[in-house]
Tab-separated table of C-alpha atoms in Angstrom:
chain	number	residue	atom	x	y	z
L	1	MET	CA	132.994	101.717	-76.826
L	2	LEU	CA	135.096	99.838	-74.288
L	3	ALA	CA	134.097	98.887	-70.758
L	4	PHE	CA	135.243	101.153	-67.929
L	5	TYR	CA	138.302	99.981	-66.006
L	6	PHE	CA	139.152	101.221	-62.518
L	7	ASP	CA	142.771	102.367	-62.296
L	8	GLU	CA	143.561	100.675	-58.996
L	9	PRO	CA	142.859	97.135	-57.796
L	10	SER	CA	140.336	96.856	-54.966
L	11	HIS	CA	141.653	96.040	-51.505
L	12	THR	CA	140.424	94.286	-48.392
L	13	PHE	CA	140.814	95.325	-44.751
L	14	GLY	CA	143.576	92.740	-44.350
L	15	GLU	CA	145.792	94.765	-46.678
L	16	TYR	CA	145.857	97.857	-44.458
L	17	LEU	CA	147.347	98.907	-41.156
L	18	LEU	CA	146.914	102.047	-39.079
L	19	VAL	CA	150.033	104.092	-38.419
L	20	PRO	CA	150.118	105.407	-34.818
L	21	GLY	CA	149.791	109.127	-34.170
L	22	TYR	CA	150.515	111.363	-31.197
L	23	SER	CA	148.574	110.368	-28.068
L	24	SER	CA	148.057	112.940	-25.334
L	25	ASP	CA	147.689	112.015	-21.662
L	26	LYS	CA	143.918	112.262	-22.170
L	27	CYS	CA	144.000	109.429	-24.705
L	28	ILE	CA	143.020	106.502	-22.528
L	29	PRO	CA	140.331	103.943	-23.464
L	30	ALA	CA	138.056	105.066	-20.624
L	31	ASN	CA	137.748	108.499	-22.288
L	32	VAL	CA	136.814	107.152	-25.727
L	33	SER	CA	133.237	107.650	-26.935
L	34	LEU	CA	131.954	105.305	-29.636
L	35	ARG	CA	128.640	107.110	-30.072
L	36	THR	CA	127.690	107.327	-33.731
L	37	PRO	CA	124.696	108.389	-35.876
L	38	LEU	CA	122.376	105.688	-37.210
L	39	VAL	CA	120.257	107.803	-39.564
L	40	LYS	CA	120.748	110.945	-41.636
L	41	TYR	CA	120.521	114.457	-40.241
L	42	LYS	CA	121.009	118.040	-41.347
L	43	LYS	CA	124.086	120.066	-40.437
L	44	GLY	CA	123.685	121.621	-37.004
L	45	GLU	CA	120.958	119.151	-35.975
L	46	GLU	CA	121.014	115.927	-33.983
L	47	PRO	CA	120.088	112.646	-35.701
L	48	LYS	CA	116.775	111.118	-34.681
L	49	LEU	CA	118.584	107.886	-33.853
L	50	SER	CA	122.158	107.323	-32.690
L	51	MET	CA	123.957	104.321	-31.233
L	52	ASN	CA	126.344	104.128	-28.302
L	53	ILE	CA	128.534	101.579	-30.078
L	54	PRO	CA	129.117	101.280	-33.861
L	55	MET	CA	127.689	97.777	-34.225
L	56	THR	CA	124.515	96.380	-35.787
L	57	SER	CA	123.669	92.724	-36.323
L	58	ALA	CA	122.958	91.462	-39.823
L	59	ILE	CA	119.495	90.924	-41.276
L	60	MET	CA	119.884	87.152	-41.258
L	61	GLN	CA	117.879	84.145	-40.063
L	62	SER	CA	120.949	82.743	-38.328
L	63	VAL	CA	121.811	86.004	-36.546
L	64	SER	CA	119.095	88.497	-35.651
L	65	ASN	CA	116.018	87.487	-33.695
L	66	ASP	CA	114.478	89.090	-30.601
L	67	SER	CA	117.029	87.551	-28.209
L	68	MET	CA	119.899	89.021	-30.211
L	69	ALA	CA	118.126	92.396	-30.414
L	70	ILE	CA	117.688	92.618	-26.653
L	71	ALA	CA	121.269	91.566	-25.922
L	72	LEU	CA	122.787	94.006	-28.427
L	73	ALA	CA	120.580	96.924	-27.353
L	74	ARG	CA	121.797	96.339	-23.802
L	75	GLU	CA	125.340	96.969	-25.044
L	76	GLY	CA	124.399	100.068	-27.065
L	77	GLY	CA	123.913	98.694	-30.595
L	78	VAL	CA	120.963	97.761	-32.816
L	79	SER	CA	119.778	94.475	-34.301
L	80	PHE	CA	117.808	94.305	-37.517
L	81	ILE	CA	115.306	91.463	-37.144
L	82	TYR	CA	115.477	89.265	-40.237
L	83	GLY	CA	112.779	89.823	-42.845
L	84	SER	CA	112.917	86.435	-44.569
L	85	GLN	CA	109.955	85.212	-42.540
L	86	SER	CA	106.253	85.939	-42.490
L	87	ILE	CA	105.114	89.481	-41.746
L	88	GLU	CA	103.322	88.248	-38.620
L	89	ASP	CA	106.380	86.439	-37.253
L	90	GLU	CA	108.731	89.350	-37.858
L	91	ALA	CA	106.303	91.813	-36.268
L	92	ALA	CA	105.948	89.481	-33.279
L	93	MET	CA	109.726	89.456	-32.794
L	94	VAL	CA	109.838	93.254	-32.915
L	95	ALA	CA	106.971	93.452	-30.407
L	96	ARG	CA	108.765	91.097	-28.012
L	97	VAL	CA	111.802	93.373	-28.004
L	98	LYS	CA	109.705	96.497	-27.422
L	99	ASN	CA	107.666	94.816	-24.682
L	100	PHE	CA	110.674	93.335	-22.934
L	101	LYS	CA	111.279	94.843	-19.524
L	102	SER	CA	114.914	94.952	-18.505
L	103	GLY	CA	115.431	92.454	-15.708
L	104	PHE	CA	112.119	90.690	-16.436
L	105	VAL	CA	112.833	87.563	-18.466
L	106	SER	CA	110.263	85.571	-20.412
L	107	SER	CA	110.934	81.908	-19.802
L	108	ASP	CA	112.413	80.106	-22.812
L	109	SER	CA	113.024	76.733	-21.108
L	110	ASN	CA	109.595	75.339	-20.327
L	111	ILE	CA	108.491	71.805	-19.545
L	112	LYS	CA	105.385	69.872	-18.529
L	113	PRO	CA	104.996	67.766	-15.366
L	114	SER	CA	105.297	64.704	-17.617
L	115	THR	CA	108.619	65.799	-19.149
L	116	THR	CA	111.276	63.194	-18.347
L	117	LEU	CA	114.704	63.775	-16.851
L	118	GLU	CA	116.226	62.702	-20.166
L	119	GLU	CA	114.235	65.373	-22.009
L	120	ILE	CA	115.169	67.975	-19.381
L	121	LEU	CA	118.875	67.245	-19.818
L	122	ALA	CA	118.505	67.516	-23.593
L	123	LEU	CA	116.775	70.897	-23.231
L	124	LYS	CA	119.484	72.093	-20.867
L	125	GLU	CA	122.136	71.073	-23.391
L	126	LYS	CA	120.316	72.981	-26.132
L	127	THR	CA	119.592	76.239	-24.267
L	128	GLY	CA	122.325	76.259	-21.641
L	129	HIS	CA	119.699	77.127	-18.999
L	130	SER	CA	119.388	74.985	-15.875
L	131	THR	CA	116.286	76.732	-14.469
L	132	MET	CA	113.093	75.491	-16.114
L	133	ALA	CA	109.487	76.451	-15.506
L	134	VAL	CA	107.028	73.576	-15.168
L	135	THR	CA	103.682	74.722	-16.588
L	136	ASP	CA	100.454	72.867	-17.255
L	137	ASP	CA	100.885	73.119	-21.038
L	138	GLY	CA	104.658	73.430	-21.286
L	139	GLU	CA	104.339	76.991	-22.599
L	140	ALA	CA	106.084	80.138	-21.316
L	141	THR	CA	102.804	81.672	-20.159
L	142	GLY	CA	101.089	78.518	-18.876
L	143	LYS	CA	99.884	77.914	-15.330
L	144	LEU	CA	102.996	77.634	-13.163
L	145	LEU	CA	103.094	74.273	-11.360
L	146	GLY	CA	106.704	74.238	-10.237
L	147	ILE	CA	110.357	74.866	-11.022
L	148	VAL	CA	113.166	72.474	-11.902
L	149	THR	CA	116.810	73.428	-11.369
L	150	SER	CA	119.968	71.329	-11.395
L	151	ARG	CA	119.662	71.021	-7.601
L	152	ASP	CA	116.430	69.054	-7.953
L	153	TYR	CA	117.898	65.938	-9.555
L	154	ARG	CA	120.957	63.702	-9.466
L	155	ILE	CA	121.751	61.997	-12.735
L	156	THR	CA	123.629	59.142	-11.070
L	157	ARG	CA	120.745	58.200	-8.759
L	158	MET	CA	117.671	58.718	-10.911
L	159	ALA	CA	116.188	56.923	-13.890
L	160	MET	CA	116.162	58.884	-17.127
L	161	ASP	CA	112.410	58.341	-17.541
L	162	THR	CA	111.550	59.966	-14.181
L	163	PRO	CA	108.929	62.696	-14.816
L	164	ALA	CA	109.470	66.260	-13.601
L	165	SER	CA	106.434	65.996	-11.343
L	166	GLU	CA	108.387	63.650	-9.063
L	167	PHE	CA	111.356	65.910	-8.373
L	168	MET	CA	110.352	69.497	-9.202
L	169	THR	CA	109.931	72.119	-6.496
L	170	PRO	CA	106.123	72.506	-6.475
L	171	PHE	CA	104.403	75.853	-6.696
L	172	GLU	CA	103.257	75.646	-3.074
L	173	LYS	CA	106.877	75.704	-1.903
L	174	LEU	CA	107.995	78.538	-4.197
L	175	VAL	CA	108.550	82.134	-3.246
L	176	TYR	CA	106.799	84.125	-5.968
L	177	ALA	CA	105.423	87.610	-6.571
L	178	ASP	CA	102.608	89.337	-8.421
L	179	ALA	CA	103.126	90.143	-12.092
L	180	ASP	CA	102.937	93.876	-11.367
L	181	THR	CA	105.907	93.759	-8.983
L	182	THR	CA	108.574	96.335	-9.829
L	183	LEU	CA	112.154	95.286	-10.544
L	184	SER	CA	113.343	96.962	-7.365
L	185	GLU	CA	110.751	95.084	-5.278
L	186	ALA	CA	111.622	91.815	-7.012
L	187	ASN	CA	115.310	92.240	-6.285
L	188	ASP	CA	114.520	92.984	-2.631
L	189	LEU	CA	112.597	89.699	-2.396
L	190	ILE	CA	115.454	87.815	-4.070
L	191	TRP	CA	117.953	89.103	-1.537
L	192	GLU	CA	115.584	88.715	1.426
L	193	HIS	CA	114.826	85.060	0.665
L	194	LYS	CA	118.273	84.208	-0.753
L	195	LEU	CA	116.811	83.172	-4.106
L	196	ASN	CA	118.493	82.667	-7.457
L	197	MET	CA	115.218	83.309	-9.296
L	198	LEU	CA	111.835	84.838	-8.505
L	199	PRO	CA	108.835	83.915	-10.698
L	200	LEU	CA	106.147	86.547	-11.306
L	201	VAL	CA	102.627	85.220	-11.846
L	202	ASP	CA	99.229	86.756	-12.584
L	203	ASN	CA	95.941	86.227	-10.701
L	204	ASN	CA	95.390	82.927	-12.530
L	205	GLN	CA	98.819	81.609	-11.524
L	206	ARG	CA	100.023	81.953	-15.108
L	207	LEU	CA	103.736	82.648	-15.454
L	208	ARG	CA	104.559	86.135	-16.728
L	209	TYR	CA	108.255	86.731	-16.022
L	210	MET	CA	111.293	85.460	-14.183
L	211	VAL	CA	113.710	87.737	-12.325
L	212	PHE	CA	117.189	86.305	-11.771
L	213	ARG	CA	119.696	87.276	-9.087
L	214	LYS	CA	122.517	87.317	-11.655
L	215	ASP	CA	120.684	89.918	-13.755
L	216	TYR	CA	120.795	92.461	-10.922
L	217	THR	CA	124.510	92.980	-11.471
L	218	ASP	CA	124.097	92.921	-15.256
L	219	ASN	CA	121.458	95.666	-15.147
L	220	LYS	CA	123.780	97.873	-13.143
L	221	GLU	CA	126.539	97.378	-15.713
L	222	ASN	CA	124.594	98.245	-18.877
L	223	GLU	CA	125.484	101.918	-18.921
L	224	LEU	CA	125.422	102.125	-22.719
L	225	GLU	CA	122.046	100.415	-23.259
L	226	LEU	CA	120.071	101.885	-26.144
L	227	ILE	CA	116.509	102.796	-25.180
L	228	ASP	CA	113.721	105.026	-26.491
L	229	SER	CA	111.802	107.759	-24.654
L	230	LYS	CA	109.657	105.093	-22.954
L	231	LYS	CA	112.741	103.169	-21.773
L	232	ARG	CA	112.143	100.368	-24.284
L	233	TYR	CA	114.995	98.835	-26.243
L	234	ILE	CA	115.682	100.206	-29.733
L	235	VAL	CA	115.190	97.604	-32.471
L	236	GLY	CA	115.443	97.546	-36.270
L	237	ALA	CA	113.753	95.349	-38.844
L	238	GLY	CA	114.589	94.145	-42.343
L	239	ILE	CA	112.220	94.649	-45.276
L	240	ASN	CA	112.293	93.756	-48.966
L	241	THR	CA	111.291	95.458	-52.209
L	242	ARG	CA	108.270	93.213	-52.740
L	243	ASP	CA	105.767	93.248	-49.853
L	244	TYR	CA	106.699	96.560	-48.193
L	245	ALA	CA	103.146	97.926	-48.489
L	246	GLU	CA	101.960	95.207	-46.086
L	247	ARG	CA	105.134	94.561	-44.072
L	248	VAL	CA	106.088	98.129	-43.147
L	249	PRO	CA	102.829	99.119	-41.384
L	250	ALA	CA	102.878	95.857	-39.407
L	251	LEU	CA	106.466	96.471	-38.280
L	252	LEU	CA	105.743	100.079	-37.350
L	253	LYS	CA	102.687	99.016	-35.363
L	254	ALA	CA	104.846	96.495	-33.514
L	255	GLY	CA	107.218	99.325	-32.594
L	256	ALA	CA	110.175	99.047	-34.988
L	257	ASP	CA	112.424	102.099	-34.595
L	258	VAL	CA	114.260	101.822	-37.909
L	259	LEU	CA	113.945	99.740	-41.082
L	260	CYS	CA	116.469	98.534	-43.633
L	261	ILE	CA	115.993	97.183	-47.132
L	262	ASP	CA	117.679	93.797	-47.229
L	263	SER	CA	119.139	93.345	-50.687
L	264	SER	CA	122.347	91.989	-52.138
L	265	GLU	CA	122.621	94.944	-54.536
L	266	GLY	CA	121.072	98.352	-53.938
L	267	PHE	CA	121.833	100.343	-57.091
L	268	SER	CA	118.361	99.475	-58.309
L	269	GLU	CA	115.096	101.143	-59.273
L	270	TRP	CA	113.335	98.685	-56.959
L	271	GLN	CA	114.932	100.390	-53.969
L	272	ARG	CA	114.061	103.872	-55.218
L	273	ILE	CA	110.421	102.812	-55.594
L	274	THR	CA	110.402	101.244	-52.114
L	275	LEU	CA	111.934	104.285	-50.405
L	276	LYS	CA	109.559	106.665	-52.172
L	277	TYR	CA	106.492	104.626	-51.220
L	278	ILE	CA	107.461	104.363	-47.549
L	279	HIS	CA	108.241	108.054	-47.116
L	280	GLU	CA	105.124	109.138	-48.995
L	281	HIS	CA	102.757	106.831	-47.110
L	282	PHE	CA	104.301	106.743	-43.645
L	283	GLY	CA	106.192	110.033	-43.424
L	284	GLU	CA	109.802	111.146	-43.311
L	285	ASP	CA	110.019	110.229	-39.623
L	286	VAL	CA	110.064	106.568	-40.635
L	287	LYS	CA	113.749	105.863	-41.093
L	288	VAL	CA	114.854	103.399	-43.768
L	289	GLY	CA	118.375	102.263	-44.602
L	290	ALA	CA	119.210	100.975	-48.083
L	291	GLY	CA	121.962	99.171	-49.977
L	292	ASN	CA	124.197	97.496	-50.704
L	293	VAL	CA	126.470	99.572	-52.958
L	294	VAL	CA	130.225	99.628	-53.617
L	295	ASP	CA	130.957	102.965	-55.316
L	296	LYS	CA	130.109	106.663	-55.335
L	297	ASP	CA	127.495	106.291	-58.092
L	298	GLY	CA	125.565	103.765	-56.013
L	299	PHE	CA	125.778	105.998	-52.959
L	300	ARG	CA	124.556	109.065	-54.834
L	301	PHE	CA	121.649	107.096	-56.292
L	302	LEU	CA	120.404	105.922	-52.889
L	303	ALA	CA	121.058	109.296	-51.260
L	304	GLU	CA	118.855	111.025	-53.811
L	305	ALA	CA	116.266	108.240	-53.478
L	306	GLY	CA	115.854	109.116	-49.789
L	307	ALA	CA	117.903	106.496	-47.910
L	308	ASP	CA	118.439	107.306	-44.223
L	309	PHE	CA	121.676	105.315	-44.084
L	310	ILE	CA	123.521	103.407	-46.789
L	311	LYS	CA	125.146	99.988	-46.565
L	312	VAL	CA	128.400	99.231	-48.361
L	313	GLY	CA	129.587	95.811	-49.462
L	314	ILE	CA	128.910	93.146	-52.073
L	315	GLY	CA	130.383	89.658	-51.809
L	316	GLY	CA	132.568	90.267	-48.753
L	317	GLY	CA	130.553	88.306	-46.197
L	318	SER	CA	132.086	85.070	-44.916
L	319	ILE	CA	129.120	83.012	-46.175
L	320	CYS	CA	128.594	85.043	-49.372
L	321	ILE	CA	129.642	83.566	-52.714
L	322	THR	CA	128.230	86.301	-54.951
L	323	ARG	CA	131.671	87.149	-56.334
L	324	GLU	CA	132.388	83.503	-56.958
L	325	THR	CA	129.084	82.764	-58.718
L	326	LYS	CA	128.409	86.054	-60.511
L	327	GLY	CA	131.737	87.860	-60.700
L	328	ILE	CA	130.436	91.128	-59.216
L	329	GLY	CA	131.586	93.018	-56.138
L	330	ARG	CA	134.540	95.005	-54.912
L	331	GLY	CA	137.144	94.695	-52.178
L	332	GLN	CA	135.480	95.980	-49.000
L	333	ALA	CA	138.154	98.511	-48.019
L	334	THR	CA	138.261	100.140	-51.444
L	335	ALA	CA	134.464	100.200	-51.701
L	336	LEU	CA	134.149	101.793	-48.280
L	337	ILE	CA	136.776	104.466	-48.957
L	338	ASP	CA	135.087	105.376	-52.250
L	339	VAL	CA	131.582	105.585	-50.765
L	340	CYS	CA	132.657	107.547	-47.686
L	341	LYS	CA	134.356	110.098	-49.913
L	342	ALA	CA	131.075	110.449	-51.813
L	343	ARG	CA	129.223	110.759	-48.487
L	344	ASP	CA	131.447	113.661	-47.426
L	345	GLU	CA	131.043	115.373	-50.813
L	346	TYR	CA	127.262	115.003	-50.552
L	347	PHE	CA	127.355	116.539	-47.075
L	348	GLN	CA	129.356	119.524	-48.352
L	349	GLU	CA	126.900	120.045	-51.210
L	350	THR	CA	123.618	119.557	-49.369
L	351	GLY	CA	124.276	119.919	-45.637
L	352	VAL	CA	122.756	116.437	-45.162
L	353	TYR	CA	124.914	113.771	-43.524
L	354	ILE	CA	123.997	110.200	-44.467
L	355	PRO	CA	125.672	107.577	-42.251
L	356	VAL	CA	127.543	104.771	-43.989
L	357	CYS	CA	127.345	101.183	-42.744
L	358	SER	CA	130.179	98.813	-43.639
L	359	ASP	CA	128.631	95.391	-44.283
L	360	GLY	CA	130.961	92.418	-44.764
L	361	GLY	CA	134.683	91.769	-44.936
L	362	ILE	CA	135.296	91.804	-41.170
L	363	VAL	CA	137.534	88.868	-40.229
L	364	HIS	CA	139.439	90.191	-37.201
L	365	ASP	CA	138.418	92.715	-34.549
L	366	TYR	CA	140.956	95.254	-35.793
L	367	HIS	CA	139.190	95.304	-39.154
L	368	MET	CA	136.357	97.126	-37.389
L	369	THR	CA	138.713	99.910	-36.339
L	370	LEU	CA	140.015	100.099	-39.895
L	371	ALA	CA	136.443	100.351	-41.213
L	372	LEU	CA	135.719	103.239	-38.849
L	373	ALA	CA	138.974	104.968	-39.768
L	374	MET	CA	138.110	104.635	-43.469
L	375	GLY	CA	134.874	106.521	-42.878
L	376	ALA	CA	132.227	104.019	-41.765
L	377	ASP	CA	129.850	105.285	-39.110
L	378	PHE	CA	129.053	101.736	-38.011
L	379	MET	CA	129.328	98.105	-39.095
L	380	MET	CA	126.764	95.411	-39.819
L	381	LEU	CA	128.070	92.049	-38.651
L	382	GLY	CA	126.833	88.534	-39.350
L	383	ARG	CA	129.457	85.903	-38.602
L	384	TYR	CA	130.657	87.890	-35.582
L	385	PHE	CA	127.271	87.762	-33.835
L	386	SER	CA	126.276	84.297	-35.072
L	387	ARG	CA	128.832	82.730	-32.696
L	388	PHE	CA	127.113	83.877	-29.512
L	389	ASP	CA	124.568	82.342	-27.153
L	390	GLU	CA	121.979	84.903	-28.213
L	391	SER	CA	121.920	83.981	-31.903
L	392	PRO	CA	118.889	81.854	-32.873
L	393	THR	CA	120.772	78.807	-34.162
L	394	ASP	CA	121.568	75.530	-32.443
L	395	LYS	CA	124.825	74.917	-30.598
L	396	ILE	CA	126.267	71.589	-31.671
L	397	LYS	CA	129.286	69.506	-30.700
L	398	ILE	CA	131.652	68.293	-33.410
L	399	ASN	CA	134.811	66.317	-32.538
L	400	GLY	CA	134.761	67.627	-28.983
L	401	ASN	CA	134.304	71.293	-29.901
L	402	TYR	CA	131.166	73.412	-29.870
L	403	TYR	CA	129.939	75.272	-32.940
L	404	LYS	CA	126.934	77.352	-33.963
L	405	GLU	CA	125.141	76.953	-37.268
L	406	TYR	CA	125.478	79.866	-39.692
L	407	TRP	CA	123.959	80.154	-43.141
L	408	GLY	CA	123.692	82.895	-45.720
L	409	GLU	CA	120.467	84.542	-46.820
L	410	GLY	CA	121.425	83.551	-50.359
L	411	SER	CA	121.560	79.861	-49.464
L	412	ASN	CA	118.808	77.381	-50.267
L	413	ARG	CA	118.331	76.896	-46.528
L	414	ALA	CA	117.281	80.538	-46.096
L	415	ARG	CA	115.218	80.568	-49.298
L	416	ASN	CA	115.304	84.362	-49.222
L	417	TRP	CA	114.681	84.856	-52.934
L	418	MET	CA	113.485	88.410	-52.327
L	419	ARG	CA	116.947	89.539	-51.241
L	420	TYR	CA	118.349	88.584	-54.634
L	421	ASP	CA	115.249	89.374	-56.650
L	422	LEU	CA	115.553	91.240	-59.940
L	423	GLY	CA	111.872	91.093	-60.767
L	424	GLY	CA	111.824	87.430	-61.724
L	425	ALA	CA	110.183	84.276	-60.445
L	426	LYS	CA	109.802	83.531	-56.749
L	427	LYS	CA	112.671	81.093	-56.423
L	428	LEU	CA	116.425	80.849	-56.021
L	429	SER	CA	117.725	79.847	-59.428
L	430	PHE	CA	121.235	79.505	-57.978
L	431	GLU	CA	122.804	80.021	-54.585
L	432	GLU	CA	124.758	83.090	-53.510
L	433	GLY	CA	125.399	81.925	-49.951
L	434	VAL	CA	126.611	78.818	-48.136
L	435	ASP	CA	125.480	76.774	-45.121
L	436	SER	CA	128.226	76.519	-42.501
L	437	TYR	CA	129.381	76.321	-38.873
L	438	VAL	CA	131.262	78.886	-36.794
L	439	PRO	CA	133.155	78.247	-33.542
L	440	TYR	CA	130.923	78.870	-30.527
L	441	ALA	CA	132.185	81.888	-28.577
L	442	GLY	CA	129.933	82.279	-25.509
L	443	SER	CA	127.922	85.321	-24.488
L	444	LEU	CA	127.518	88.459	-26.560
L	445	LYS	CA	128.302	90.749	-23.644
L	446	ASP	CA	131.714	89.257	-22.909
L	447	ASN	CA	132.833	89.177	-26.544
L	448	VAL	CA	131.558	92.618	-27.490
L	449	GLY	CA	133.283	94.039	-24.416
L	450	VAL	CA	136.654	92.676	-25.549
L	451	THR	CA	136.164	93.888	-29.130
L	452	LEU	CA	135.207	97.396	-28.042
L	453	ASN	CA	138.213	97.584	-25.724
L	454	LYS	CA	140.462	96.777	-28.691
L	455	ILE	CA	138.800	99.493	-30.774
L	456	ARG	CA	139.124	102.070	-27.996
L	457	SER	CA	142.765	101.162	-27.403
L	458	THR	CA	143.654	101.464	-31.096
L	459	MET	CA	141.838	104.797	-31.336
L	460	CYS	CA	144.008	106.049	-28.478
L	461	ASN	CA	147.101	104.926	-30.417
L	462	CYS	CA	145.875	107.217	-33.191
L	463	GLY	CA	145.241	110.105	-30.789
L	464	ALA	CA	141.456	109.958	-31.221
L	465	LEU	CA	138.705	109.969	-28.585
L	466	THR	CA	135.715	109.887	-30.948
L	467	ILE	CA	134.924	108.194	-34.248
L	468	PRO	CA	134.880	111.505	-36.214
L	469	GLU	CA	138.255	112.366	-34.679
L	470	LEU	CA	139.621	108.964	-35.717
L	471	GLN	CA	138.459	109.567	-39.295
L	472	GLN	CA	140.182	112.954	-39.261
L	473	LYS	CA	143.472	111.809	-37.720
L	474	ALA	CA	143.842	108.264	-39.035
L	475	ARG	CA	146.834	107.448	-41.214
L	476	LEU	CA	146.588	104.197	-43.135
L	477	THR	CA	149.172	102.264	-45.082
L	478	LEU	CA	148.860	99.407	-47.546
L	479	VAL	CA	150.940	96.402	-46.556
L	480	SER	CA	152.765	93.837	-48.637
L	481	SER	CA	152.207	90.105	-48.369
L	482	THR	CA	155.576	89.802	-46.652
L	483	SER	CA	154.718	92.391	-43.998
L	484	ILE	CA	151.442	90.583	-43.303
L	485	VAL	CA	153.498	87.520	-42.396
L	486	GLU	CA	155.784	89.703	-40.287
L	487	GLY	CA	152.769	90.986	-38.356
L	488	GLY	CA	152.029	87.591	-36.824
L	489	SER	CA	154.189	85.326	-34.734
L	490	HIS	CA	157.060	84.048	-36.873
L	491	ASP	CA	160.442	82.347	-36.668
L	492	VAL	CA	159.578	80.774	-33.312
L	493	ILE	CA	158.082	77.479	-32.237
L	494	LEU	CA	154.915	78.124	-30.249
L	495	ARG	CA	154.730	76.333	-26.908
L	496	ASP	CA	151.239	74.954	-27.611
L	497	LYS	CA	152.733	72.938	-30.474
L	498	PHE	CA	154.165	70.607	-27.854
L	499	THR	CA	152.541	68.584	-25.117
L	500	ARG	CA	154.174	68.339	-21.715
L	501	SER	CA	155.361	64.844	-22.591
L	502	ASN	CA	157.460	66.289	-25.388
L	503	VAL	CA	159.300	68.706	-23.128
């Protein structure tokens, strides 16, 4: 018996374009809603969890920590804290997101009185933050002794070994408030005393939070922020098919709103066993995504196993070399179209709608709109988010340009053997991911805002004001290699090719 051959070659997002449709006078970006379901629901019911934008951050060490989760929830999406760390550390990250109070910032640039100016400048370069808390032990919750800002020192007139104690603004000269101060009261104090930052301390003078003037405007602008019934940010967490019996209860106790099995290939009995155990021991209200799959058979398997959303994509990530090393996978566009068709058929048969997450293959912003048009309910993005200030990796300077580190979960650096585990030994026998750099892009808020504006604008070109309407009205065409060239600038000499001296 011969192997099965698919009739058509698999395609990537870069091989498709959207064909414009009729746009009414109501089709303006301001009227577009990007709200989308995160977990499955029955026909006629509302999903337990939805997002205000169709974006989640990948379950990766170099992408999704608590800082990323807070920043993305502010914009209306969800981060999945990476699971390739100890249970205690992952649960602690989840807890920090759930305990974070909007506008109240835990200090992440902390120094001791003995910290030198040279060390302060190095810390500023690393974090990008010029305001630093001086505590007795150099910890975020230590006894507050003073504050150092860029106004407290002059590099040209001070020795690099000068300790912070000699130029910091001491606690006695600070305007501060009690730890129980409300955000409204804190902002009133900031404006009354013309402060850039107000520290909040407890009865023992230990630092609890910082409230910044600049955050007042930000808080007013986060209209799409994703919060639970207690006004805490929504956060997800990654799990594996090995230690779920211990990891899941710890994550739920910490407050995780949704879980996702982090695996390179989801058409596996290991995932069925994991889903069954979680739902039997912790109830159906615990929502768990699964994947990854690339065809209708994989989707149907995970749907019947109890997945609350299903991820699509194998080998399409920018740091993934699974296709190169193992020869398995499928073009992301073709995989997504196939799975979404199966999703719709399953919905017709059962009345249960299981959201589909497109994971991988996104190179340009417009690829996200294509993914949504092809049926995805939301995307999971790694490289995209790794470029921002909020990702957990270091910002480094190479040849005059700034970059962020970015590595795959299948790389030796991540050592996430559980993601690629097929029941074997606890090691990576070969790599399925690379270690790399990506161009630094600034803040998440600014970049996500631009991307979402592009998506909304393109949806209007298609005559759609919602994601379901886009999926109904979208018309897509395959493009030739020649038309791809035609789509960019061509047959001209770009001005930036010349310096002014050449003109």
